[in-house]
PDB file of C-alpha atoms and ligand atoms in Angstrom:
ATOM      1  CA  MET A   1     -16.440  15.587  10.277  1.00 48.00           C
ATOM      2  CA  SER A   2     -15.968  15.001  13.983  1.00 68.00           C
ATOM      3  CA  ALA A   3     -16.538  11.250  13.753  1.00 94.00           C
ATOM      4  CA  LEU A   4     -13.917  11.086  11.002  1.00 97.00           C
ATOM      5  CA  SER A   5     -11.388  13.106  12.957  1.00 97.00           C
ATOM      6  CA  ASP A   6     -12.090  11.006  16.071  1.00 97.00           C
ATOM      7  CA  ARG A   7     -11.376   7.802  14.166  1.00 98.00           C
ATOM      8  CA  LEU A   8      -8.244   9.285  12.618  1.00 98.00           C
ATOM      9  CA  ASP A   9      -7.006  10.369  16.052  1.00 98.00           C
ATOM     10  CA  ALA A  10      -7.781   6.956  17.550  1.00 98.00           C
ATOM     11  CA  VAL A  11      -5.811   5.184  14.812  1.00 98.00           C
ATOM     12  CA  ARG A  12      -2.916   7.628  15.139  1.00 98.00           C
ATOM     13  CA  ARG A  13      -2.811   6.907  18.876  1.00 98.00           C
ATOM     14  CA  GLY A  14      -2.972   3.154  18.214  1.00 98.00           C
ATOM     15  CA  ILE A  15      -0.070   3.441  15.785  1.00 98.00           C
ATOM     16  CA  SER A  16       2.061   5.409  18.148  1.00 98.00           C
ATOM     17  CA  ASP A  17       1.344   2.990  21.031  1.00 98.00           C
ATOM     18  CA  ALA A  18       2.252   0.030  18.826  1.00 98.00           C
ATOM     19  CA  ALA A  19       5.449   1.746  17.666  1.00 98.00           C
ATOM     20  CA  VAL A  20       6.493   2.425  21.249  1.00 97.00           C
ATOM     21  CA  ALA A  21       5.761  -1.223  22.148  1.00 97.00           C
ATOM     22  CA  ALA A  22       7.996  -2.277  19.239  1.00 97.00           C
ATOM     23  CA  HIS A  23      10.764   0.119  20.370  1.00 98.00           C
ATOM     24  CA  ARG A  24      10.335   2.074  17.169  1.00 98.00           C
ATOM     25  CA  SER A  25       9.672   5.721  16.470  1.00 97.00           C
ATOM     26  CA  PRO A  26       6.133   6.511  15.260  1.00 97.00           C
ATOM     27  CA  ASP A  27       7.814   8.876  12.776  1.00 96.00           C
ATOM     28  CA  ASP A  28       9.254   5.858  10.938  1.00 96.00           C
ATOM     29  CA  VAL A  29       5.761   4.669  10.056  1.00 98.00           C
ATOM     30  CA  THR A  30       3.813   6.239   7.167  1.00 98.00           C
ATOM     31  CA  THR A  31       0.044   5.842   7.262  1.00 98.00           C
ATOM     32  CA  ILE A  32      -1.704   5.605   3.908  1.00 98.00           C
ATOM     33  CA  VAL A  33      -5.446   6.133   4.253  1.00 98.00           C
ATOM     34  CA  VAL A  34      -7.275   3.770   1.882  1.00 98.00           C
ATOM     35  CA  THR A  35     -10.246   5.616   0.370  1.00 98.00           C
ATOM     36  CA  LYS A  36     -11.548   3.021  -2.102  1.00 97.00           C
ATOM     37  CA  PHE A  37     -15.338   3.054  -2.540  1.00 96.00           C
ATOM     38  CA  HIS A  38     -15.524   6.438  -0.771  1.00 97.00           C
ATOM     39  CA  PRO A  39     -16.313   9.699  -2.572  1.00 97.00           C
ATOM     40  CA  ALA A  40     -13.862  12.470  -3.346  1.00 98.00           C
ATOM     41  CA  SER A  41     -15.530  14.578  -0.651  1.00 97.00           C
ATOM     42  CA  LEU A  42     -14.225  12.215   2.030  1.00 97.00           C
ATOM     43  CA  VAL A  43     -10.697  12.536   0.649  1.00 98.00           C
ATOM     44  CA  ARG A  44     -11.068  16.307   0.906  1.00 98.00           C
ATOM     45  CA  GLU A  45     -12.121  16.052   4.561  1.00 98.00           C
ATOM     46  CA  LEU A  46      -9.119  13.836   5.276  1.00 98.00           C
ATOM     47  CA  HIS A  47      -6.850  16.283   3.494  1.00 98.00           C
ATOM     48  CA  ASP A  48      -8.241  19.086   5.686  1.00 98.00           C
ATOM     49  CA  LEU A  49      -7.309  16.900   8.682  1.00 98.00           C
ATOM     50  CA  GLY A  50      -3.713  16.704   7.472  1.00 98.00           C
ATOM     51  CA  VAL A  51      -3.679  13.395   5.583  1.00 98.00           C
ATOM     52  CA  ARG A  52      -1.442  13.474   2.491  1.00 98.00           C
ATOM     53  CA  ASP A  53      -1.033   9.777   1.592  1.00 98.00           C
ATOM     54  CA  PHE A  54      -4.059   8.093   0.022  1.00 98.00           C
ATOM     55  CA  GLY A  55      -4.489   4.526  -1.232  1.00 98.00           C
ATOM     56  CA  GLU A  56      -6.744   3.264  -4.003  1.00 98.00           C
ATOM     57  CA  SER A  57      -7.123  -0.240  -5.387  1.00 97.00           C
ATOM     58  CA  ARG A  58      -9.343   0.017  -8.466  1.00 97.00           C
ATOM     59  CA  HIS A  59      -8.098   1.823 -11.529  1.00 98.00           C
ATOM     60  CA  GLN A  60     -11.363   3.226 -12.955  1.00 97.00           C
ATOM     61  CA  GLU A  61     -12.475   4.574  -9.617  1.00 98.00           C
ATOM     62  CA  ALA A  62      -9.057   5.967  -8.762  1.00 98.00           C
ATOM     63  CA  ARG A  63      -8.718   7.703 -12.096  1.00 98.00           C
ATOM     64  CA  SER A  64     -11.972   9.633 -11.803  1.00 97.00           C
ATOM     65  CA  LYS A  65     -11.485  10.440  -8.116  1.00 98.00           C
ATOM     66  CA  THR A  66      -7.968  11.765  -8.607  1.00 98.00           C
ATOM     67  CA  ALA A  67      -9.152  13.863 -11.558  1.00 98.00           C
ATOM     68  CA  GLU A  68     -11.802  15.430  -9.325  1.00 98.00           C
ATOM     69  CA  LEU A  69      -9.132  16.123  -6.690  1.00 98.00           C
ATOM     70  CA  ALA A  70      -6.437  17.443  -9.016  1.00 97.00           C
ATOM     71  CA  ASP A  71      -6.241  20.646  -6.954  1.00 98.00           C
ATOM     72  CA  LEU A  72      -4.804  18.683  -3.979  1.00 98.00           C
ATOM     73  CA  THR A  73      -1.331  18.938  -5.430  1.00 97.00           C
ATOM     74  CA  ASP A  74       0.458  17.860  -2.254  1.00 98.00           C
ATOM     75  CA  ALA A  75      -1.391  14.524  -2.047  1.00 98.00           C
ATOM     76  CA  THR A  76       0.427  11.300  -2.893  1.00 98.00           C
ATOM     77  CA  TRP A  77      -1.682   8.540  -4.445  1.00 98.00           C
ATOM     78  CA  HIS A  78      -0.581   4.973  -3.737  1.00 98.00           C
ATOM     79  CA  PHE A  79      -1.913   2.248  -6.008  1.00 98.00           C
ATOM     80  CA  ILE A  80      -2.394  -0.815  -3.791  1.00 98.00           C
ATOM     81  CA  GLY A  81      -4.646  -3.207  -5.758  1.00 97.00           C
ATOM     82  CA  GLN A  82      -4.214  -5.763  -8.484  1.00 96.00           C
ATOM     83  CA  LEU A  83      -3.127  -3.967 -11.629  1.00 96.00           C
ATOM     84  CA  GLN A  84      -3.558  -5.207 -15.189  1.00 96.00           C
ATOM     85  CA  SER A  85      -0.483  -4.608 -17.311  1.00 96.00           C
ATOM     86  CA  LYS A  86      -2.527  -2.843 -19.973  1.00 96.00           C
ATOM     87  CA  LYS A  87      -3.790  -0.336 -17.355  1.00 97.00           C
ATOM     88  CA  ALA A  88      -0.418   0.188 -15.700  1.00 97.00           C
ATOM     89  CA  ARG A  89       0.728   3.204 -17.665  1.00 96.00           C
ATOM     90  CA  GLN A  90      -2.615   4.942 -17.108  1.00 97.00           C
ATOM     91  CA  ALA A  91      -2.396   4.268 -13.371  1.00 98.00           C
ATOM     92  CA  THR A  92       0.942   6.055 -13.276  1.00 97.00           C
ATOM     93  CA  GLU A  93      -0.751   9.193 -14.537  1.00 97.00           C
ATOM     94  CA  TYR A  94      -2.189   9.706 -11.058  1.00 97.00           C
ATOM     95  CA  SER A  95      -0.148   7.467  -8.743  1.00 98.00           C
ATOM     96  CA  SER A  96       3.535   7.797  -8.077  1.00 98.00           C
ATOM     97  CA  VAL A  97       3.795   4.721  -5.857  1.00 98.00           C
ATOM     98  CA  VAL A  98       2.678   1.207  -6.840  1.00 98.00           C
ATOM     99  CA  HIS A  99       2.529  -1.324  -3.984  1.00 98.00           C
ATOM    100  CA  SER A 100       1.314  -4.298  -6.013  1.00 98.00           C
ATOM    101  CA  VAL A 101       4.162  -5.085  -8.405  1.00 98.00           C
ATOM    102  CA  ASP A 102       4.005  -8.872  -8.533  1.00 97.00           C
ATOM    103  CA  ARG A 103       5.285  -9.933 -11.949  1.00 97.00           C
ATOM    104  CA  SER A 104       7.909  -8.994 -14.498  1.00 96.00           C
ATOM    105  CA  SER A 105       5.381  -8.167 -17.206  1.00 96.00           C
ATOM    106  CA  LEU A 106       3.937  -5.471 -14.953  1.00 97.00           C
ATOM    107  CA  VAL A 107       7.397  -3.966 -14.511  1.00 98.00           C
ATOM    108  CA  ASP A 108       7.770  -3.885 -18.290  1.00 97.00           C
ATOM    109  CA  ALA A 109       4.502  -1.940 -18.495  1.00 97.00           C
ATOM    110  CA  LEU A 110       5.449   0.470 -15.700  1.00 98.00           C
ATOM    111  CA  VAL A 111       8.694   1.294 -17.472  1.00 96.00           C
ATOM    112  CA  ARG A 112       6.596   3.201 -19.994  1.00 93.00           C
ATOM    113  CA  ALA A 113       5.459   5.678 -17.305  1.00 93.00           C
ATOM    114  CA  GLU A 114       6.108   9.303 -18.034  1.00 92.00           C
ATOM    115  CA  ARG A 115       7.395  10.022 -14.559  1.00 95.00           C
ATOM    116  CA  ASP A 116       9.383   8.397 -11.768  1.00 97.00           C
ATOM    117  CA  ILE A 117       7.533   5.597 -10.007  1.00 98.00           C
ATOM    118  CA  GLU A 118       8.311   4.028  -6.640  1.00 98.00           C
ATOM    119  CA  CYS A 119       7.653   0.289  -6.505  1.00 98.00           C
ATOM    120  CA  PHE A 120       6.937  -2.217  -3.776  1.00 98.00           C
ATOM    121  CA  ILE A 121       7.071  -5.895  -4.733  1.00 98.00           C
ATOM    122  CA  GLN A 122       3.952  -7.639  -3.477  1.00 98.00           C
ATOM    123  CA  ILE A 123       4.711 -11.000  -1.909  1.00 97.00           C
ATOM    124  CA  ASN A 124       2.099 -13.743  -1.695  1.00 96.00           C
ATOM    125  CA  LEU A 125       1.815 -14.551   2.012  1.00 95.00           C
ATOM    126  CA  ALA A 126      -0.663 -17.427   1.681  1.00 90.00           C
ATOM    127  CA  ASN A 127       0.586 -20.573   3.321  1.00 76.00           C
ATOM    128  CA  ASP A 128      -0.445 -24.135   2.576  1.00 64.00           C
ATOM    129  CA  SER A 129      -2.997 -24.287   5.342  1.00 54.00           C
ATOM    130  CA  SER A 130      -4.935 -21.228   4.233  1.00 52.00           C
ATOM    131  CA  ASP A 131      -7.040 -21.250   1.122  1.00 55.00           C
ATOM    132  CA  ASP A 132      -8.615 -17.856   0.946  1.00 54.00           C
ATOM    133  CA  ASP A 133      -8.967 -15.426  -1.886  1.00 54.00           C
ATOM    134  CA  SER A 134      -7.918 -12.274  -0.098  1.00 51.00           C
ATOM    135  CA  SER A 135      -4.323 -13.433  -0.177  1.00 50.00           C
ATOM    136  CA  ARG A 136      -4.393 -13.947  -3.927  1.00 65.00           C
ATOM    137  CA  GLY A 137      -1.974 -11.823  -5.860  1.00 82.00           C
ATOM    138  CA  GLY A 138       1.636 -11.380  -5.029  1.00 95.00           C
ATOM    139  CA  ALA A 139       4.809 -12.994  -6.241  1.00 96.00           C
ATOM    140  CA  ALA A 140       6.051 -16.265  -4.833  1.00 91.00           C
ATOM    141  CA  PRO A 141       9.091 -15.537  -2.666  1.00 86.00           C
ATOM    142  CA  GLY A 142      11.249 -17.395  -5.230  1.00 89.00           C
ATOM    143  CA  GLY A 143      10.211 -14.964  -7.961  1.00 93.00           C
ATOM    144  CA  VAL A 144      11.198 -11.786  -6.155  1.00 96.00           C
ATOM    145  CA  ALA A 145      14.815 -11.550  -7.318  1.00 97.00           C
ATOM    146  CA  ASP A 146      13.888 -11.497 -10.987  1.00 97.00           C
ATOM    147  CA  ILE A 147      11.265  -8.771 -10.491  1.00 98.00           C
ATOM    148  CA  ALA A 148      13.711  -6.770  -8.370  1.00 98.00           C
ATOM    149  CA  GLU A 149      16.441  -6.923 -11.027  1.00 98.00           C
ATOM    150  CA  ARG A 150      14.042  -5.608 -13.631  1.00 98.00           C
ATOM    151  CA  ILE A 151      12.975  -2.696 -11.455  1.00 98.00           C
ATOM    152  CA  LEU A 152      16.582  -1.880 -10.584  1.00 98.00           C
ATOM    153  CA  SER A 153      17.572  -1.759 -14.236  1.00 97.00           C
ATOM    154  CA  ALA A 154      14.797   0.714 -15.167  1.00 97.00           C
ATOM    155  CA  ASP A 155      15.759   4.400 -15.003  1.00 95.00           C
ATOM    156  CA  ARG A 156      12.355   5.701 -14.026  1.00 96.00           C
ATOM    157  CA  LEU A 157      11.545   3.049 -11.415  1.00 98.00           C
ATOM    158  CA  SER A 158      12.856   2.890  -7.879  1.00 98.00           C
ATOM    159  CA  LEU A 159      12.510  -0.081  -5.576  1.00 98.00           C
ATOM    160  CA  ARG A 160      11.228   0.769  -2.097  1.00 98.00           C
ATOM    161  CA  GLY A 161      10.701  -2.696  -0.620  1.00 98.00           C
ATOM    162  CA  VAL A 162       8.056  -5.375  -0.171  1.00 98.00           C
ATOM    163  CA  MET A 163       4.297  -5.380   0.376  1.00 98.00           C
ATOM    164  CA  GLY A 164       1.977  -8.051   1.739  1.00 98.00           C
ATOM    165  CA  VAL A 165      -1.569  -8.794   2.846  1.00 97.00           C
ATOM    166  CA  ALA A 166      -1.959 -11.247   5.744  1.00 96.00           C
ATOM    167  CA  PRO A 167      -4.154 -14.199   4.741  1.00 95.00           C
ATOM    168  CA  LEU A 168      -7.313 -14.946   6.702  1.00 91.00           C
ATOM    169  CA  GLY A 169      -7.134 -17.970   8.944  1.00 91.00           C
ATOM    170  CA  GLU A 170      -3.635 -17.393  10.200  1.00 94.00           C
ATOM    171  CA  GLU A 171      -2.210 -15.321  13.028  1.00 96.00           C
ATOM    172  CA  PRO A 172      -1.253 -12.114  11.116  1.00 97.00           C
ATOM    173  CA  ARG A 173       2.015 -11.758  12.947  1.00 98.00           C
ATOM    174  CA  ARG A 174       3.259 -15.081  11.530  1.00 97.00           C
ATOM    175  CA  ALA A 175       2.452 -13.941   7.993  1.00 97.00           C
ATOM    176  CA  PHE A 176       4.195 -10.604   8.603  1.00 98.00           C
ATOM    177  CA  ALA A 177       7.229 -12.468   9.922  1.00 98.00           C
ATOM    178  CA  ARG A 178       7.485 -14.184   6.511  1.00 96.00           C
ATOM    179  CA  LEU A 179       7.207 -10.768   4.870  1.00 97.00           C
ATOM    180  CA  ARG A 180      10.054  -9.522   7.031  1.00 98.00           C
ATOM    181  CA  GLU A 181      12.165 -12.484   5.879  1.00 97.00           C
ATOM    182  CA  ALA A 182      11.350 -11.638   2.274  1.00 97.00           C
ATOM    183  CA  SER A 183      12.442  -8.069   3.000  1.00 98.00           C
ATOM    184  CA  GLU A 184      15.748  -9.302   4.402  1.00 98.00           C
ATOM    185  CA  SER A 185      16.389 -11.431   1.305  1.00 97.00           C
ATOM    186  CA  LEU A 186      15.534  -8.545  -0.984  1.00 98.00           C
ATOM    187  CA  ARG A 187      18.006  -6.308   0.815  1.00 98.00           C
ATOM    188  CA  MET A 188      20.829  -8.698  -0.096  1.00 97.00           C
ATOM    189  CA  ILE A 189      20.390  -7.649  -3.720  1.00 96.00           C
ATOM    190  CA  ALA A 190      18.929  -4.165  -3.149  1.00 98.00           C
ATOM    191  CA  PRO A 191      20.262  -2.773   0.138  1.00 98.00           C
ATOM    192  CA  THR A 192      18.208   0.433   0.016  1.00 97.00           C
ATOM    193  CA  ALA A 193      14.895  -1.356  -0.663  1.00 98.00           C
ATOM    194  CA  SER A 194      14.254  -1.633   3.046  1.00 98.00           C
ATOM    195  CA  GLU A 195      10.638  -0.574   3.364  1.00 98.00           C
ATOM    196  CA  ILE A 196       7.740  -2.856   4.254  1.00 98.00           C
ATOM    197  CA  SER A 197       4.125  -2.082   3.280  1.00 98.00           C
ATOM    198  CA  ALA A 198       1.919  -4.157   5.591  1.00 98.00           C
ATOM    199  CA  GLY A 199      -0.897  -3.761   8.042  1.00 98.00           C
ATOM    200  CA  MET A 200      -4.559  -2.861   7.551  1.00 98.00           C
ATOM    201  CA  SER A 201      -7.328  -1.824   9.978  1.00 98.00           C
ATOM    202  CA  GLY A 202      -7.402  -5.165  11.766  1.00 97.00           C
ATOM    203  CA  ASP A 203      -3.721  -6.028  11.938  1.00 98.00           C
ATOM    204  CA  TYR A 204      -1.602  -2.886  11.858  1.00 98.00           C
ATOM    205  CA  ARG A 205      -0.260  -3.456  15.380  1.00 98.00           C
ATOM    206  CA  GLU A 206       1.167  -6.845  14.392  1.00 98.00           C
ATOM    207  CA  ALA A 207       2.594  -5.325  11.219  1.00 98.00           C
ATOM    208  CA  ILE A 208       4.383  -2.618  13.198  1.00 98.00           C
ATOM    209  CA  LEU A 209       5.879  -5.292  15.466  1.00 98.00           C
ATOM    210  CA  GLU A 210       7.272  -7.006  12.347  1.00 98.00           C
ATOM    211  CA  GLY A 211       8.813  -3.853  10.960  1.00 98.00           C
ATOM    212  CA  ALA A 212       6.128  -2.313   8.720  1.00 98.00           C
ATOM    213  CA  THR A 213       7.076   1.156   7.501  1.00 98.00           C
ATOM    214  CA  HIS A 214       3.906   1.798   5.453  1.00 98.00           C
ATOM    215  CA  LEU A 215       0.446   0.963   6.804  1.00 98.00           C
ATOM    216  CA  ARG A 216      -2.565   0.830   4.478  1.00 98.00           C
ATOM    217  CA  ILE A 217      -5.559   1.621   6.660  1.00 98.00           C
ATOM    218  CA  GLY A 218      -9.104   1.987   5.373  1.00 98.00           C
ATOM    219  CA  SER A 219     -12.221   1.276   7.377  1.00 97.00           C
ATOM    220  CA  ALA A 220     -10.809   1.998  10.852  1.00 97.00           C
ATOM    221  CA  ILE A 221     -10.450   5.613   9.682  1.00 98.00           C
ATOM    222  CA  THR A 222     -13.041   6.049   6.933  1.00 97.00           C
ATOM    223  CA  GLY A 223     -15.822   4.026   8.559  1.00 92.00           C
ATOM    224  CA  ASN A 224     -17.496   1.202   6.705  1.00 80.00           C
ATOM    225  CA  ARG A 225     -17.161   1.267   2.961  1.00 72.00           C
ATOM    226  CA  PRO A 226     -20.328   2.002   1.015  1.00 74.00           C
ATOM    227  CA  PRO A 227     -21.368  -0.984  -1.135  1.00 70.00           C
ATOM    228  CA  ALA A 228     -19.320  -1.249  -4.336  1.00 62.00           C
ATOM    229  CA  GLY A 229     -21.076   0.691  -7.085  1.00 50.00           C
TER     230      GLY A 229
HETATM  231  C1  PLP B 301      -8.805  -2.273   1.147  1.00 74.22           C
HETATM  232  C2  PLP B 301      -7.366  -2.538   1.341  1.00 74.22           C
HETATM  233  C3  PLP B 301      -6.699  -2.118   2.513  1.00 74.22           C
HETATM  234  C4  PLP B 301      -7.413  -1.455   3.680  1.00 74.22           C
HETATM  235  O1  PLP B 301      -8.273  -2.363   4.311  1.00 74.22           O
HETATM  236  P1  PLP B 301      -9.040  -2.010   5.684  1.00 74.22           P
HETATM  237  O2  PLP B 301      -9.320  -3.336   6.288  1.00 74.22           O
HETATM  238  O3  PLP B 301     -10.256  -1.253   5.307  1.00 74.22           O
HETATM  239  O4  PLP B 301      -8.115  -1.207   6.525  1.00 74.22           O
HETATM  240  C5  PLP B 301      -5.337  -2.343   2.602  1.00 74.22           C
HETATM  241  N1  PLP B 301      -4.652  -2.968   1.608  1.00 74.22           N
HETATM  242  C6  PLP B 301      -5.242  -3.379   0.475  1.00 74.22           C
HETATM  243  C7  PLP B 301      -4.423  -4.047  -0.576  1.00 74.22           C
HETATM  244  C8  PLP B 301      -6.616  -3.185   0.301  1.00 74.22           C
HETATM  245  O5  PLP B 301      -7.203  -3.607  -0.832  1.00 74.22           O
END
């Protein structure tokens, strides 16, 4: 327990230092703790430490974990991974925020949710000089407007902003600068969709400098992930 709370405190301090350096208020930054591959018991410990926003990236795992934790009624589950359209409606049974909306067909599937869902449009931040798999997924910047229009026209969906993962092999701040530009373009058609989901354990400081409002932090808080089971 103490190691976990020490890591959580260290990350919270890092976030508030980075916010101050960016002339921003730490209160404008929401930290989502990514608990993929970790057991429900770790989520419970984090909840006891005051964490309320949790991120998961694999549907099967998230579904069983959230079922086990159904008593944590004040927790918000953010779906942050690649999502198959045929699993989308099921994912909305436990998550109310989807950060990985990257195609119109996924919006069409999310429309069938039985509750209100907040959406971030995931933008592909890979550039020509990087060829790595971690940046796979995400809409091309040119495809964002169409996805946004579809979200805006759906009663049960709200558009929060953009999401991105910095590719390996590039200075993360440059990738996050492109994400900020995508956010500015999006706001021309959706002025209230001003939020930016960016920044993981290794690059959250750079993300905060480029305007991130939602950080998705796993291993820096949870410790190393157990091997995928
Ligand atoms: C796993 C994951 C994270 C967290 O990564 P860490 O490096 O452990 O902080 C953030 N975003 C996405 C999309 C992820 O899959």
